[in-house]
CSV table of C-alpha atoms in Angstrom, one decimal:
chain,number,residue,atom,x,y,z
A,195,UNK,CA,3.7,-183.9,133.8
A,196,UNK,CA,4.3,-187.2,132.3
A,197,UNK,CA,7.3,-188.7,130.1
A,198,UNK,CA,6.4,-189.3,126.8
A,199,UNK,CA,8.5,-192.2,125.6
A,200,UNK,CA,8.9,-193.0,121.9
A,201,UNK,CA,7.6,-196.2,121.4
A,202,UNK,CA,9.2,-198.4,118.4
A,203,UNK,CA,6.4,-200.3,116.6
A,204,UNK,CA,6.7,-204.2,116.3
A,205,UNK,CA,7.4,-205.1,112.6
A,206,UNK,CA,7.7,-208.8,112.9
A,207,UNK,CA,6.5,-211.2,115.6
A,208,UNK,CA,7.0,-214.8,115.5
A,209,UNK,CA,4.9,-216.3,118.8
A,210,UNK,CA,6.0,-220.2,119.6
A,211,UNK,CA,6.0,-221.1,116.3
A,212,UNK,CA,6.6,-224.9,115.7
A,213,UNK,CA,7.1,-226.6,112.1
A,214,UNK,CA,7.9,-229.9,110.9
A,215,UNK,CA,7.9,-230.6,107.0
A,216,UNK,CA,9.1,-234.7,106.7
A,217,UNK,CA,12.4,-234.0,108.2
A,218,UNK,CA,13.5,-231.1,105.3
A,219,UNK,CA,12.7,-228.5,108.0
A,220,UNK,CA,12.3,-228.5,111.9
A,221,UNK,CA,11.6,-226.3,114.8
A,222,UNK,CA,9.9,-226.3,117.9
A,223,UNK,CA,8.5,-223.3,119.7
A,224,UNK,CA,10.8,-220.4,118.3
A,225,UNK,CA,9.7,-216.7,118.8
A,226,UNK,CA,11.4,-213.9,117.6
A,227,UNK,CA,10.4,-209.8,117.4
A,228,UNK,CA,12.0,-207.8,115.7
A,229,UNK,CA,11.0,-204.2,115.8
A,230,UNK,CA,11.2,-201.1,113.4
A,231,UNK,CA,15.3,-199.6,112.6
A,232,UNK,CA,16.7,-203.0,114.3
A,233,UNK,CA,18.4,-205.8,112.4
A,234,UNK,CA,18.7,-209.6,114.1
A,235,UNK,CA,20.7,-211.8,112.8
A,236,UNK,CA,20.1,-215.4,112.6
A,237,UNK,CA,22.7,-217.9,112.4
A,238,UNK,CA,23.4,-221.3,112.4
A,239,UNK,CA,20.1,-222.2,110.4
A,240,UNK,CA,20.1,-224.8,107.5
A,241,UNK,CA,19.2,-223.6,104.4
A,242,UNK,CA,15.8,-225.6,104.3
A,243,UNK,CA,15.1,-224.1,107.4
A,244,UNK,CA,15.8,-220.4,106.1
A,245,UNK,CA,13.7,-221.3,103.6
A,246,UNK,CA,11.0,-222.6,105.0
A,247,UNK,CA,11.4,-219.3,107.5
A,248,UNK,CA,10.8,-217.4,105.3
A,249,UNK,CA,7.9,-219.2,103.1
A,250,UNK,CA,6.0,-218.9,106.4
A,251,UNK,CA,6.8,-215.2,107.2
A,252,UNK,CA,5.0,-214.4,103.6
A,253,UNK,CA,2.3,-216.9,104.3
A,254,UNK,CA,2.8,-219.5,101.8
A,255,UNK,CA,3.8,-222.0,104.0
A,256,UNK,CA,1.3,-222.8,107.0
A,257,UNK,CA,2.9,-223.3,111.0
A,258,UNK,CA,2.1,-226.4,112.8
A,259,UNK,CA,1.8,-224.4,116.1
A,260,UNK,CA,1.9,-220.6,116.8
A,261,UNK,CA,1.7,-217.4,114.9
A,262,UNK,CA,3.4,-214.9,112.5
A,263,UNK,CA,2.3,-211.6,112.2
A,264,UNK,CA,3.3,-208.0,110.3
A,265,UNK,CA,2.5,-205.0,112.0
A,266,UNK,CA,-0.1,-206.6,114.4
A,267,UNK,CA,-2.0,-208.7,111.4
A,268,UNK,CA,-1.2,-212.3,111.2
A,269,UNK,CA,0.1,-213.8,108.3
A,270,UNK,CA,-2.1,-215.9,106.7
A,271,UNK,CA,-2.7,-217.5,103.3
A,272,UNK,CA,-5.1,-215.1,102.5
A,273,UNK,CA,-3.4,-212.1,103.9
A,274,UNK,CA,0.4,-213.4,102.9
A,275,UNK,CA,-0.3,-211.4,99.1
A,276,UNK,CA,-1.2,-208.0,100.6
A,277,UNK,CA,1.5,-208.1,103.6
A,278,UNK,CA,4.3,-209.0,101.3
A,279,UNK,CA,3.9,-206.1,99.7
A,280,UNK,CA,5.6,-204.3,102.6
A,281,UNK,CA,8.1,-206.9,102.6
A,282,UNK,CA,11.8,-207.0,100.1
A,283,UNK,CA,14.4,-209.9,99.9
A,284,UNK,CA,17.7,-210.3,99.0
A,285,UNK,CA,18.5,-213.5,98.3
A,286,UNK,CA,21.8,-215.2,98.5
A,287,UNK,CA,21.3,-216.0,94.6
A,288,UNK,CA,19.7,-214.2,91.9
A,289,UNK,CA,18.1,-216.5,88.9
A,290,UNK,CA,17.1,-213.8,86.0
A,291,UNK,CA,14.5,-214.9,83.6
A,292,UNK,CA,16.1,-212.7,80.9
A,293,UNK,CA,19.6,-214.1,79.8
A,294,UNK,CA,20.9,-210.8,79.9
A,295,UNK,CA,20.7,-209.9,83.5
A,296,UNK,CA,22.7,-213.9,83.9
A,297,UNK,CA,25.8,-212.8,82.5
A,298,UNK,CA,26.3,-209.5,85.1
A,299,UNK,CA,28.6,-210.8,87.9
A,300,UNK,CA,27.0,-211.7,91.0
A,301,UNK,CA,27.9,-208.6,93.2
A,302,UNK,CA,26.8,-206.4,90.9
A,303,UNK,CA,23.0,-208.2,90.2
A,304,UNK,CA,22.8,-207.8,94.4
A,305,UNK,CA,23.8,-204.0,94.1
A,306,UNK,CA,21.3,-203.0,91.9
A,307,UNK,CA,18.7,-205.3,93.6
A,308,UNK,CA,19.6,-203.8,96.8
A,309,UNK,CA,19.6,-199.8,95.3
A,310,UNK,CA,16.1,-200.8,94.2
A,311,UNK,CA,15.4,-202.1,97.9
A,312,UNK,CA,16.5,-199.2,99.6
A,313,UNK,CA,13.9,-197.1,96.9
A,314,UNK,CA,11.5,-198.9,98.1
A,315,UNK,CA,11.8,-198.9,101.7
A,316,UNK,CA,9.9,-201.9,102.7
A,317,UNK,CA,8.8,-202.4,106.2
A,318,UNK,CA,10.9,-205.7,106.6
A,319,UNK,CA,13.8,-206.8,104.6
A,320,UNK,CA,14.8,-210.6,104.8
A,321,UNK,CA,18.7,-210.9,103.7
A,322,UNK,CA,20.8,-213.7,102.6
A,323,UNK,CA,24.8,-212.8,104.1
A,324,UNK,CA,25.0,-209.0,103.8
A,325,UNK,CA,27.9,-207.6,102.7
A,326,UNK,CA,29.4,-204.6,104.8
A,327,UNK,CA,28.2,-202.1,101.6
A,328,UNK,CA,24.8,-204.2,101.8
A,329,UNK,CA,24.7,-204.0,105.8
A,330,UNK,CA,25.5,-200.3,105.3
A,331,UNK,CA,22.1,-200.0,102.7
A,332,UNK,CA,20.2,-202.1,105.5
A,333,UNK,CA,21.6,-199.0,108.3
A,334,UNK,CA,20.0,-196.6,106.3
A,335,UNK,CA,16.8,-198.3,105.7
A,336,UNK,CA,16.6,-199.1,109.7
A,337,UNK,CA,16.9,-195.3,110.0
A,338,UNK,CA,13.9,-194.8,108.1
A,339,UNK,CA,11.9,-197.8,110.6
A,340,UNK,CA,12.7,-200.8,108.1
A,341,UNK,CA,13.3,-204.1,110.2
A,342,UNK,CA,15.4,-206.2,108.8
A,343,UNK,CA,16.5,-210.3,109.3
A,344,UNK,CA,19.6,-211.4,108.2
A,345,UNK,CA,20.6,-214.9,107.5
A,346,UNK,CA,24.4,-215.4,108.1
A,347,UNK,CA,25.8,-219.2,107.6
């Protein structure tokens, strides 16, 4: 009789990806997998790198070598819309265009972005330094198969 072994699905794959954008961002042959309920954290990246990271795992930015790809489908420019529907972010600041939303205090704007995160329970979650109550909303979502990324500086 054989073993059946859980097998934990491949959210995010980056394959010897290279980019180069006039010296704002830079990298040469960087892979990275993350898979389903596991969180990698990247450190020591610029924040034009992180950005440009991240333009290129929604498709709006185009690699100069390799591949990105969600659940087995690369990431292009014509699939980035449709796959970043799967995807949430939590960025490191929040820019409201109504005035209102401005004036909460900071912590509080990424609480209730992050409660509306967890309701969502995308398939990857990109975060900009997670605090411990936002690492513990990132545990729960990775229980439920959400991989996540999180940039810490």
């Amino acid at each position: 009789m054989a073993v059946k072994k859980d097998i934990i699905p491949i959210i995010l794959e980056l394959k010897d990806t290279s980019l180069s954008q006039a010296g704002v961002a830079d990298w040469t042959d960087f892979s990275l997998i993350v898979k389903g309920g596991e969180m990698v954290t990247l450190s020591g990246w610029t924040r034009e790198n992180r950005q440009a990271l991240m333009a290129v795992i929604w498709g709006v930015l185009p690699l100069d070598k390799g591949f990105v790809s969600i659940d087995g489908e690369c990431i292009t420019a014509l699939s980035g819309p449709y796959l970043r529907r799967s995807m949430a972010y939590l960025p490191l600041e929040v820019r409201w265009a109504d005035e209102e939303m401005n004036v909460i205090p900071f912590a509080e704007q990424r609480k209730r972005l992050m409660k509306e995160i967890v309701s969502r329970q995308p398939r990857l979650l990109l975060i900009e330094n997670p605090s411990e109550e936002e690492r513990q909303a990132c545990s729960e979502l990775m229980g439920k198969g959400t991989a996540v990324i999180a940039f810490v500086e």
